[in-house]
């Protein structure tokens, strides 16, 4: 998004979310469940775990180095069943599917950069230990925040996620017994001069049972139920009007879903995971990667930085980019873009960020407390702006320090 774009008198912006039963999201959750299980018992675990899924089988593959033992087969089945694919009539059954595992050790060439001078085991987060922890790869990561919602997330992705989370809630609590795990939402917001004014369009698609209690589940019932129990329960009435367009299961039928309807793969929903396209995304996905991978940890840190900048009143919207080289601790660059909304120059904000935040990988891991089994819960409904979770990178704990650093 550019400053010129924000000055447009009227424009539309759309973001989407997917439910936990979407095949790609199933893969993300499996990969992160494996990561959680490994770092729970061995904080020094190195995990780069991918998952692929299709009708009747799950393939988990990648590179891991750990001292603990994880029953991958049992864990995969547990995740699939908890998502809701627990019966064959839904098109997938976690208890009977085939589970294939192809995990090998992580390359020692990568370890040389991440754990320089042999300093791998966490004893004390002193300067020597932090400086010895290089980035696990090269790359650039982005963080974004804006003042459109209470969580400082863009409004389109914020409400898209709230819709899919509500879909999971009414499915699991029995409010909508015909609803199955796979589904999507899409929200289009109308902006005037960079400010959201109304919701223009809502699209929801939900996998559903063909019959319930021996009666066909009609499209009319699905439309009425989702409108009443999902859309009206989530979207504030003042954001909708008579011209708001709503499309529910536009094809009229969505019985075949999940891995039976579409193959799934870890890391294929990175825009859903981040800012819905409003903020840029770096080169890598998050799920299945331990926090020594800056694809994940530095993206979390960049969101932490951007959110504190906006919360401090330094800008109405802020995008932060950091870049790294493999084996090197300090970021190669820090770039700030406030899209013309900053109260001070962007380079002054960037200088303040360098003073207030330590963006070396091991410092990020320490400051955000990332060596914990917290990742599976992030693998659906977004990694940022989660008002249902207490995430360290969502805290606005550096506001005063930033304001002081820029002289306010």
mmCIF file of N, CA and C in Angstrom, residues 252-383:
data_model
loop_
_atom_site.group_PDB
_atom_site.id
_atom_site.type_symbol
_atom_site.label_atom_id
_atom_site.label_comp_id
_atom_site.label_asym_id
_atom_site.label_seq_id
_atom_site.Cartn_x
_atom_site.Cartn_y
_atom_site.Cartn_z
ATOM 1 N N UNK A 252 -23.912 -23.371 -4.047
ATOM 2 C CA UNK A 252 -25.132 -24.061 -3.648
ATOM 3 C C UNK A 252 -24.913 -25.406 -3.004
ATOM 4 N N UNK A 253 -23.674 -25.937 -3.052
ATOM 5 C CA UNK A 253 -23.402 -27.258 -2.472
ATOM 6 C C UNK A 253 -21.917 -27.376 -2.141
ATOM 7 N N UNK A 254 -21.610 -27.849 -0.927
ATOM 8 C CA UNK A 254 -20.224 -28.015 -0.492
ATOM 9 C C UNK A 254 -20.168 -29.221 0.448
ATOM 10 N N UNK A 255 -20.431 -30.404 -0.098
ATOM 11 C CA UNK A 255 -20.430 -31.634 0.685
ATOM 12 C C UNK A 255 -19.041 -32.261 0.701
ATOM 13 N N UNK A 256 -18.383 -32.280 -0.443
ATOM 14 C CA UNK A 256 -17.043 -32.860 -0.538
ATOM 15 C C UNK A 256 -16.035 -31.781 -0.177
ATOM 16 N N UNK A 257 -15.353 -31.950 0.957
ATOM 17 C CA UNK A 257 -14.394 -30.952 1.422
ATOM 18 C C UNK A 257 -13.214 -31.597 2.101
ATOM 19 N N UNK A 258 -12.409 -30.788 2.762
ATOM 20 C CA UNK A 258 -11.224 -31.311 3.433
ATOM 21 C C UNK A 258 -10.264 -31.946 2.450
ATOM 22 N N UNK A 259 -9.439 -32.886 2.900
ATOM 23 C CA UNK A 259 -8.443 -33.507 2.019
ATOM 24 C C UNK A 259 -9.044 -34.283 0.860
ATOM 25 N N UNK A 260 -10.309 -34.671 0.977
ATOM 26 C CA UNK A 260 -10.946 -35.381 -0.129
ATOM 27 C C UNK A 260 -11.239 -34.444 -1.289
ATOM 28 N N UNK A 261 -11.492 -33.182 -0.961
ATOM 29 C CA UNK A 261 -11.818 -32.220 -2.008
ATOM 30 C C UNK A 261 -10.619 -31.470 -2.536
ATOM 31 N N UNK A 262 -9.539 -31.414 -1.734
ATOM 32 C CA UNK A 262 -8.379 -30.606 -2.126
ATOM 33 C C UNK A 262 -7.160 -31.077 -1.356
ATOM 34 N N UNK A 263 -6.026 -31.173 -2.007
ATOM 35 C CA UNK A 263 -4.790 -31.529 -1.322
ATOM 36 C C UNK A 263 -4.349 -30.386 -0.419
ATOM 37 N N UNK A 264 -3.653 -30.723 0.666
ATOM 38 C CA UNK A 264 -3.171 -29.718 1.599
ATOM 39 C C UNK A 264 -1.663 -29.745 1.726
ATOM 40 N N UNK A 265 -1.084 -28.605 2.106
ATOM 41 C CA UNK A 265 0.366 -28.488 2.233
ATOM 42 C C UNK A 265 0.710 -27.419 3.261
ATOM 43 N N UNK A 266 1.707 -27.684 4.087
ATOM 44 C CA UNK A 266 2.158 -26.697 5.059
ATOM 45 C C UNK A 266 2.654 -25.430 4.361
ATOM 46 N N UNK A 267 2.302 -24.274 4.927
ATOM 47 C CA UNK A 267 2.859 -23.010 4.466
ATOM 48 C C UNK A 267 2.222 -22.434 3.231
ATOM 49 N N UNK A 268 1.030 -22.893 2.879
ATOM 50 C CA UNK A 268 0.400 -22.410 1.645
ATOM 51 C C UNK A 268 -0.663 -21.348 1.919
ATOM 52 N N UNK A 269 -0.773 -20.904 3.153
ATOM 53 C CA UNK A 269 -1.743 -19.857 3.492
ATOM 54 C C UNK A 269 -1.053 -18.734 4.256
ATOM 55 N N UNK A 270 0.080 -18.256 3.730
ATOM 56 C CA UNK A 270 0.876 -17.279 4.472
ATOM 57 C C UNK A 270 0.197 -15.915 4.559
ATOM 58 N N UNK A 271 -0.632 -15.559 3.604
ATOM 59 C CA UNK A 271 -1.327 -14.274 3.683
ATOM 60 C C UNK A 271 -2.461 -14.354 4.705
ATOM 61 N N UNK A 272 -3.117 -15.505 4.774
ATOM 62 C CA UNK A 272 -4.091 -15.740 5.840
ATOM 63 C C UNK A 272 -3.403 -15.659 7.205
ATOM 64 N N UNK A 273 -2.186 -16.171 7.297
ATOM 65 C CA UNK A 273 -1.450 -16.193 8.563
ATOM 66 C C UNK A 273 -1.052 -14.804 9.042
ATOM 67 N N UNK A 274 -0.930 -13.844 8.125
ATOM 68 C CA UNK A 274 -0.357 -12.549 8.499
ATOM 69 C C UNK A 274 -1.401 -11.431 8.456
ATOM 70 N N UNK A 275 -1.421 -10.621 7.411
ATOM 71 C CA UNK A 275 -2.222 -9.393 7.413
ATOM 72 C C UNK A 275 -3.253 -9.338 6.293
ATOM 73 N N UNK A 276 -3.534 -10.475 5.698
ATOM 74 C CA UNK A 276 -4.558 -10.512 4.662
ATOM 75 C C UNK A 276 -4.207 -9.744 3.415
ATOM 76 N N UNK A 277 -2.913 -9.498 3.211
ATOM 77 C CA UNK A 277 -2.470 -8.766 2.030
ATOM 78 C C UNK A 277 -2.286 -7.282 2.272
ATOM 79 N N UNK A 278 -2.764 -6.760 3.387
ATOM 80 C CA UNK A 278 -2.628 -5.330 3.674
ATOM 81 C C UNK A 278 -1.169 -4.979 3.952
ATOM 82 N N UNK A 279 -0.485 -5.814 4.718
ATOM 83 C CA UNK A 279 0.952 -5.658 4.938
ATOM 84 C C UNK A 279 1.691 -6.708 4.138
ATOM 85 N N UNK A 280 2.902 -6.404 3.741
ATOM 86 C CA UNK A 280 3.653 -7.356 2.926
ATOM 87 C C UNK A 280 4.129 -8.552 3.750
ATOM 88 N N UNK A 281 4.499 -9.617 3.047
ATOM 89 C CA UNK A 281 5.011 -10.832 3.685
ATOM 90 C C UNK A 281 6.407 -11.117 3.152
ATOM 91 N N UNK A 282 7.250 -11.647 4.023
ATOM 92 C CA UNK A 282 8.618 -11.990 3.620
ATOM 93 C C UNK A 282 8.673 -13.277 2.826
ATOM 94 N N UNK A 283 9.814 -13.923 2.860
ATOM 95 C CA UNK A 283 10.023 -15.062 1.974
ATOM 96 C C UNK A 283 9.551 -16.398 2.483
ATOM 97 N N UNK A 284 9.190 -16.515 3.769
ATOM 98 C CA UNK A 284 8.926 -17.843 4.291
ATOM 99 C C UNK A 284 7.649 -17.971 5.090
ATOM 100 N N UNK A 285 7.192 -19.220 5.208
ATOM 101 C CA UNK A 285 6.036 -19.540 6.043
ATOM 102 C C UNK A 285 6.484 -19.712 7.492
ATOM 103 N N UNK A 286 5.523 -19.919 8.387
ATOM 104 C CA UNK A 286 5.804 -20.024 9.809
ATOM 105 C C UNK A 286 5.741 -21.454 10.332
ATOM 106 N N UNK A 287 4.692 -22.172 10.000
ATOM 107 C CA UNK A 287 4.378 -23.428 10.684
ATOM 108 C C UNK A 287 5.446 -24.491 10.469
ATOM 109 N N UNK A 288 5.690 -25.252 11.544
ATOM 110 C CA UNK A 288 6.661 -26.344 11.511
ATOM 111 C C UNK A 288 8.085 -25.911 11.723
ATOM 112 N N UNK A 289 8.320 -24.629 12.004
ATOM 113 C CA UNK A 289 9.681 -24.117 12.166
ATOM 114 C C UNK A 289 9.909 -23.674 13.601
ATOM 115 N N UNK A 290 11.009 -24.150 14.201
ATOM 116 C CA UNK A 290 11.348 -23.701 15.552
ATOM 117 C C UNK A 290 11.810 -22.244 15.490
ATOM 118 N N UNK A 291 11.830 -21.539 16.634
ATOM 119 C CA UNK A 291 12.084 -20.090 16.598
ATOM 120 C C UNK A 291 13.507 -19.669 16.265
ATOM 121 N N UNK A 292 14.448 -20.596 16.065
ATOM 122 C CA UNK A 292 15.742 -20.160 15.540
ATOM 123 C C UNK A 292 15.615 -19.774 14.066
ATOM 124 N N UNK A 293 14.520 -20.207 13.423
ATOM 125 C CA UNK A 293 14.269 -19.807 12.045
ATOM 126 C C UNK A 293 13.672 -18.404 12.045
ATOM 127 N N UNK A 294 14.403 -17.448 11.497
ATOM 128 C CA UNK A 294 13.931 -16.063 11.528
ATOM 129 C C UNK A 294 12.693 -15.843 10.671
ATOM 130 N N UNK A 295 12.402 -16.772 9.746
ATOM 131 C CA UNK A 295 11.138 -16.691 9.026
ATOM 132 C C UNK A 295 9.990 -16.524 10.015
ATOM 133 N N UNK A 296 10.106 -17.217 11.135
ATOM 134 C CA UNK A 296 9.051 -17.180 12.139
ATOM 135 C C UNK A 296 9.321 -16.127 13.204
ATOM 136 N N UNK A 297 10.432 -16.262 13.921
ATOM 137 C CA UNK A 297 10.679 -15.419 15.099
ATOM 138 C C UNK A 297 10.833 -13.943 14.735
ATOM 139 N N UNK A 298 11.511 -13.632 13.646
ATOM 140 C CA UNK A 298 11.700 -12.232 13.271
ATOM 141 C C UNK A 298 10.404 -11.617 12.743
ATOM 142 N N UNK A 299 9.537 -12.434 12.135
ATOM 143 C CA UNK A 299 8.230 -11.922 11.713
ATOM 144 C C UNK A 299 7.377 -11.576 12.936
ATOM 145 N N UNK A 300 7.461 -12.401 13.975
ATOM 146 C CA UNK A 300 6.765 -12.088 15.221
ATOM 147 C C UNK A 300 7.335 -10.807 15.837
ATOM 148 N N UNK A 301 8.657 -10.692 15.832
ATOM 149 C CA UNK A 301 9.292 -9.505 16.406
ATOM 150 C C UNK A 301 8.929 -8.252 15.613
ATOM 151 N N UNK A 302 8.859 -8.369 14.291
ATOM 152 C CA UNK A 302 8.521 -7.212 13.470
ATOM 153 C C UNK A 302 7.083 -6.753 13.733
ATOM 154 N N UNK A 303 6.190 -7.685 13.960
ATOM 155 C CA UNK A 303 4.808 -7.316 14.345
ATOM 156 C C UNK A 303 4.827 -6.612 15.710
ATOM 157 N N UNK A 304 5.600 -7.136 16.658
ATOM 158 C CA UNK A 304 5.748 -6.533 17.986
ATOM 159 C C UNK A 304 6.222 -5.082 17.863
ATOM 160 N N UNK A 305 7.217 -4.866 17.024
ATOM 161 C CA UNK A 305 7.755 -3.528 16.817
ATOM 162 C C UNK A 305 6.699 -2.605 16.199
ATOM 163 N N UNK A 306 6.091 -3.058 15.102
ATOM 164 C CA UNK A 306 5.112 -2.222 14.400
ATOM 165 C C UNK A 306 3.920 -1.890 15.298
ATOM 166 N N UNK A 307 3.473 -2.855 16.088
ATOM 167 C CA UNK A 307 2.328 -2.607 16.957
ATOM 168 C C UNK A 307 2.667 -1.583 18.031
ATOM 169 N N UNK A 308 3.877 -1.648 18.570
ATOM 170 C CA UNK A 308 4.281 -0.667 19.570
ATOM 171 C C UNK A 308 4.414 0.725 18.969
ATOM 172 N N UNK A 309 4.877 0.807 17.723
ATOM 173 C CA UNK A 309 4.980 2.105 17.049
ATOM 174 C C UNK A 309 3.604 2.746 16.938
ATOM 175 N N UNK A 310 2.606 1.984 16.500
ATOM 176 C CA UNK A 310 1.251 2.532 16.356
ATOM 177 C C UNK A 310 0.641 2.821 17.721
ATOM 178 N N UNK A 311 0.824 1.906 18.669
ATOM 179 C CA UNK A 311 0.268 2.114 20.012
ATOM 180 C C UNK A 311 0.880 3.333 20.694
ATOM 181 N N UNK A 312 2.120 3.646 20.335
ATOM 182 C CA UNK A 312 2.793 4.813 20.908
ATOM 183 C C UNK A 312 2.323 6.120 20.282
ATOM 184 N N UNK A 313 1.496 6.029 19.263
ATOM 185 C CA UNK A 313 1.009 7.227 18.589
ATOM 186 C C UNK A 313 2.010 7.835 17.637
ATOM 187 N N UNK A 314 3.024 7.062 17.250
ATOM 188 C CA UNK A 314 4.036 7.571 16.327
ATOM 189 C C UNK A 314 3.552 7.515 14.877
ATOM 190 N N UNK A 315 2.530 6.693 14.618
ATOM 191 C CA UNK A 315 1.966 6.580 13.275
ATOM 192 C C UNK A 315 0.605 5.914 13.363
ATOM 193 N N UNK A 316 -0.239 6.155 12.357
ATOM 194 C CA UNK A 316 -1.529 5.481 12.290
ATOM 195 C C UNK A 316 -1.391 4.093 11.692
ATOM 196 N N UNK A 317 -0.380 3.914 10.867
ATOM 197 C CA UNK A 317 -0.091 2.586 10.316
ATOM 198 C C UNK A 317 1.409 2.495 10.110
ATOM 199 N N UNK A 318 1.935 1.289 10.303
ATOM 200 C CA UNK A 318 3.390 1.124 10.259
ATOM 201 C C UNK A 318 3.738 -0.249 9.725
ATOM 202 N N UNK A 319 4.662 -0.276 8.797
ATOM 203 C CA UNK A 319 5.231 -1.523 8.290
ATOM 204 C C UNK A 319 6.723 -1.520 8.578
ATOM 205 N N UNK A 320 7.203 -2.605 9.166
ATOM 206 C CA UNK A 320 8.621 -2.738 9.518
ATOM 207 C C UNK A 320 9.203 -3.915 8.753
ATOM 208 N N UNK A 321 10.341 -3.692 8.116
ATOM 209 C CA UNK A 321 11.068 -4.781 7.458
ATOM 210 C C UNK A 321 12.422 -4.965 8.129
ATOM 211 N N UNK A 322 12.773 -6.222 8.441
ATOM 212 C CA UNK A 322 14.112 -6.553 8.914
ATOM 213 C C UNK A 322 14.689 -7.617 7.988
ATOM 214 N N UNK A 323 16.009 -7.623 7.844
ATOM 215 C CA UNK A 323 16.648 -8.629 6.993
ATOM 216 C C UNK A 323 17.842 -9.232 7.715
ATOM 217 N N UNK A 324 18.182 -10.470 7.316
ATOM 218 C CA UNK A 324 19.235 -11.225 8.002
ATOM 219 C C UNK A 324 20.097 -11.966 6.992
ATOM 220 N N UNK A 325 21.309 -12.336 7.459
ATOM 221 C CA UNK A 325 22.191 -13.249 6.726
ATOM 222 C C UNK A 325 22.415 -14.472 7.599
ATOM 223 N N UNK A 326 22.483 -15.648 7.004
ATOM 224 C CA UNK A 326 22.663 -16.874 7.761
ATOM 225 C C UNK A 326 23.969 -16.817 8.567
ATOM 226 N N UNK A 327 23.866 -17.148 9.830
ATOM 227 C CA UNK A 327 25.036 -17.174 10.702
ATOM 228 C C UNK A 327 25.382 -15.844 11.337
ATOM 229 N N UNK A 328 24.716 -14.767 10.927
ATOM 230 C CA UNK A 328 24.996 -13.429 11.464
ATOM 231 C C UNK A 328 23.862 -13.042 12.419
ATOM 232 N N UNK A 329 24.230 -12.551 13.593
ATOM 233 C CA UNK A 329 23.224 -12.266 14.616
ATOM 234 C C UNK A 329 22.455 -10.978 14.337
ATOM 235 N N UNK A 330 23.149 -9.894 14.097
ATOM 236 C CA UNK A 330 22.462 -8.605 13.965
ATOM 237 C C UNK A 330 21.776 -8.485 12.601
ATOM 238 N N UNK A 331 20.596 -7.881 12.570
ATOM 239 C CA UNK A 331 19.920 -7.665 11.286
ATOM 240 C C UNK A 331 20.785 -6.829 10.352
ATOM 241 N N UNK A 332 20.699 -7.121 9.082
ATOM 242 C CA UNK A 332 21.437 -6.340 8.091
ATOM 243 C C UNK A 332 20.781 -4.986 7.860
ATOM 244 N N UNK A 333 19.455 -4.939 8.023
ATOM 245 C CA UNK A 333 18.742 -3.686 7.776
ATOM 246 C C UNK A 333 17.448 -3.666 8.571
ATOM 247 N N UNK A 334 17.022 -2.455 8.905
ATOM 248 C CA UNK A 334 15.697 -2.216 9.489
ATOM 249 C C UNK A 334 15.080 -1.061 8.719
ATOM 250 N N UNK A 335 13.937 -1.309 8.123
ATOM 251 C CA UNK A 335 13.263 -0.278 7.330
ATOM 252 C C UNK A 335 11.878 -0.020 7.905
ATOM 253 N N UNK A 336 11.478 1.236 7.943
ATOM 254 C CA UNK A 336 10.175 1.628 8.471
ATOM 255 C C UNK A 336 9.419 2.421 7.412
ATOM 256 N N UNK A 337 8.156 2.087 7.216
ATOM 257 C CA UNK A 337 7.270 2.811 6.311
ATOM 258 C C UNK A 337 5.987 3.120 7.064
ATOM 259 N N UNK A 338 5.665 4.401 7.208
ATOM 260 C CA UNK A 338 4.429 4.794 7.901
ATOM 261 C C UNK A 338 3.385 5.375 6.950
ATOM 262 N N UNK A 339 3.631 5.329 5.660
ATOM 263 C CA UNK A 339 2.639 5.691 4.646
ATOM 264 C C UNK A 339 2.114 7.113 4.821
ATOM 265 N N UNK A 340 3.000 7.994 5.255
ATOM 266 C CA UNK A 340 2.608 9.382 5.423
ATOM 267 C C UNK A 340 1.831 9.672 6.693
ATOM 268 N N UNK A 341 1.708 8.709 7.596
ATOM 269 C CA UNK A 341 0.929 8.917 8.825
ATOM 270 C C UNK A 341 1.813 9.155 10.050
ATOM 271 N N UNK A 342 3.141 9.140 9.883
ATOM 272 C CA UNK A 342 4.035 9.290 11.024
ATOM 273 C C UNK A 342 4.060 10.709 11.564
ATOM 274 N N UNK A 343 4.235 10.821 12.890
ATOM 275 C CA UNK A 343 4.331 12.149 13.512
ATOM 276 C C UNK A 343 5.770 12.649 13.499
ATOM 277 N N UNK A 344 6.716 11.748 13.237
ATOM 278 C CA UNK A 344 8.112 12.110 13.007
ATOM 279 C C UNK A 344 8.573 11.357 11.778
ATOM 280 N N UNK A 345 9.746 11.688 11.258
ATOM 281 C CA UNK A 345 10.245 11.039 10.058
ATOM 282 C C UNK A 345 10.449 9.538 10.280
ATOM 283 N N UNK A 346 10.258 8.762 9.199
ATOM 284 C CA UNK A 346 10.400 7.321 9.296
ATOM 285 C C UNK A 346 11.796 6.893 9.725
ATOM 286 N N UNK A 347 12.842 7.612 9.250
ATOM 287 C CA UNK A 347 14.195 7.225 9.633
ATOM 288 C C UNK A 347 14.452 7.468 11.123
ATOM 289 N N UNK A 348 13.749 8.436 11.694
ATOM 290 C CA UNK A 348 13.870 8.679 13.128
ATOM 291 C C UNK A 348 13.209 7.562 13.923
ATOM 292 N N UNK A 349 12.082 7.059 13.422
ATOM 293 C CA UNK A 349 11.425 5.917 14.063
ATOM 294 C C UNK A 349 12.312 4.677 13.962
ATOM 295 N N UNK A 350 12.936 4.471 12.797
ATOM 296 C CA UNK A 350 13.827 3.327 12.615
ATOM 297 C C UNK A 350 14.994 3.390 13.595
ATOM 298 N N UNK A 351 15.549 4.579 13.790
ATOM 299 C CA UNK A 351 16.651 4.730 14.742
ATOM 300 C C UNK A 351 16.186 4.421 16.160
ATOM 301 N N UNK A 352 14.972 4.840 16.503
ATOM 302 C CA UNK A 352 14.421 4.551 17.831
ATOM 303 C C UNK A 352 14.203 3.059 18.020
ATOM 304 N N UNK A 353 13.743 2.382 16.984
ATOM 305 C CA UNK A 353 13.540 0.936 17.055
ATOM 306 C C UNK A 353 14.854 0.227 17.358
ATOM 307 N N UNK A 354 15.935 0.662 16.706
ATOM 308 C CA UNK A 354 17.242 0.045 16.938
ATOM 309 C C UNK A 354 17.703 0.205 18.387
ATOM 310 N N UNK A 355 17.299 1.291 19.015
ATOM 311 C CA UNK A 355 17.675 1.526 20.411
ATOM 312 C C UNK A 355 16.814 0.720 21.385
ATOM 313 N N UNK A 356 15.538 0.578 21.055
ATOM 314 C CA UNK A 356 14.577 0.014 22.007
ATOM 315 C C UNK A 356 14.446 -1.501 21.889
ATOM 316 N N UNK A 357 14.616 -2.037 20.694
ATOM 317 C CA UNK A 357 14.419 -3.472 20.453
ATOM 318 C C UNK A 357 15.738 -4.128 20.044
ATOM 319 N N UNK A 358 16.040 -5.279 20.634
ATOM 320 C CA UNK A 358 17.181 -6.101 20.217
ATOM 321 C C UNK A 358 16.647 -7.176 19.280
ATOM 322 N N UNK A 359 16.932 -7.051 17.999
ATOM 323 C CA UNK A 359 16.366 -7.942 16.997
ATOM 324 C C UNK A 359 17.318 -9.050 16.562
ATOM 325 N N UNK A 360 18.318 -9.338 17.386
ATOM 326 C CA UNK A 360 19.127 -10.534 17.147
ATOM 327 C C UNK A 360 18.296 -11.769 17.491
ATOM 328 N N UNK A 361 18.438 -12.874 16.750
ATOM 329 C CA UNK A 361 17.546 -14.032 16.919
ATOM 330 C C UNK A 361 17.417 -14.533 18.357
ATOM 331 N N UNK A 362 18.536 -14.693 19.061
ATOM 332 C CA UNK A 362 18.423 -15.209 20.424
ATOM 333 C C UNK A 362 17.829 -14.183 21.374
ATOM 334 N N UNK A 363 18.015 -12.918 21.111
ATOM 335 C CA UNK A 363 17.367 -11.890 21.925
ATOM 336 C C UNK A 363 15.852 -11.915 21.701
ATOM 337 N N UNK A 364 15.439 -12.109 20.442
ATOM 338 C CA UNK A 364 14.011 -12.225 20.147
ATOM 339 C C UNK A 364 13.422 -13.422 20.885
ATOM 340 N N UNK A 365 14.095 -14.555 20.796
ATOM 341 C CA UNK A 365 13.611 -15.770 21.459
ATOM 342 C C UNK A 365 13.454 -15.542 22.959
ATOM 343 N N UNK A 366 14.417 -14.851 23.566
ATOM 344 C CA UNK A 366 14.363 -14.579 24.998
ATOM 345 C C UNK A 366 13.263 -13.574 25.327
ATOM 346 N N UNK A 367 13.233 -12.448 24.629
ATOM 347 C CA UNK A 367 12.294 -11.372 24.969
ATOM 348 C C UNK A 367 10.842 -11.768 24.718
ATOM 349 N N UNK A 368 10.611 -12.594 23.717
ATOM 350 C CA UNK A 368 9.243 -13.025 23.405
ATOM 351 C C UNK A 368 8.916 -14.407 23.960
ATOM 352 N N UNK A 369 9.871 -15.003 24.679
ATOM 353 C CA UNK A 369 9.653 -16.298 25.344
ATOM 354 C C UNK A 369 9.114 -17.335 24.350
ATOM 355 N N UNK A 370 9.898 -17.584 23.310
ATOM 356 C CA UNK A 370 9.420 -18.405 22.197
ATOM 357 C C UNK A 370 9.707 -19.896 22.331
ATOM 358 N N UNK A 371 10.502 -20.303 23.310
ATOM 359 C CA UNK A 371 10.815 -21.727 23.451
ATOM 360 C C UNK A 371 9.770 -22.418 24.320
ATOM 361 N N UNK A 372 8.528 -22.295 23.893
ATOM 362 C CA UNK A 372 7.404 -22.910 24.592
ATOM 363 C C UNK A 372 6.483 -23.584 23.569
ATOM 364 N N UNK A 373 5.711 -24.572 23.991
ATOM 365 C CA UNK A 373 4.784 -25.246 23.053
ATOM 366 C C UNK A 373 3.517 -24.430 22.843
ATOM 367 N N UNK A 374 3.646 -23.347 22.085
ATOM 368 C CA UNK A 374 2.540 -22.402 21.870
ATOM 369 C C UNK A 374 2.077 -22.351 20.421
ATOM 370 N N UNK A 375 2.642 -23.181 19.561
ATOM 371 C CA UNK A 375 2.526 -22.917 18.132
ATOM 372 C C UNK A 375 1.319 -23.542 17.447
ATOM 373 N N UNK A 376 0.861 -24.686 17.920
ATOM 374 C CA UNK A 376 -0.289 -25.298 17.243
ATOM 375 C C UNK A 376 -1.504 -24.380 17.298
ATOM 376 N N UNK A 377 -1.700 -23.670 18.411
ATOM 377 C CA UNK A 377 -2.862 -22.791 18.541
ATOM 378 C C UNK A 377 -2.814 -21.617 17.559
ATOM 379 N N UNK A 378 -1.624 -21.347 17.014
ATOM 380 C CA UNK A 378 -1.470 -20.253 16.047
ATOM 381 C C UNK A 378 -1.693 -20.703 14.609
ATOM 382 N N UNK A 379 -1.703 -22.008 14.398
ATOM 383 C CA UNK A 379 -1.687 -22.549 13.039
ATOM 384 C C UNK A 379 -3.033 -22.422 12.324
ATOM 385 N N UNK A 380 -4.043 -21.898 12.997
ATOM 386 C CA UNK A 380 -5.316 -21.555 12.353
ATOM 387 C C UNK A 380 -5.802 -20.241 12.949
ATOM 388 N N UNK A 381 -6.416 -19.424 12.118
ATOM 389 C CA UNK A 381 -7.019 -18.139 12.507
ATOM 390 C C UNK A 381 -5.998 -17.040 12.765
ATOM 391 N N UNK A 382 -4.803 -17.177 12.212
ATOM 392 C CA UNK A 382 -3.845 -16.087 12.204
ATOM 393 C C UNK A 382 -2.858 -16.090 13.356
ATOM 394 N N UNK A 383 -1.667 -15.567 13.071
ATOM 395 C CA UNK A 383 -0.605 -15.457 14.072
ATOM 396 C C UNK A 383 -0.581 -14.098 14.742
#
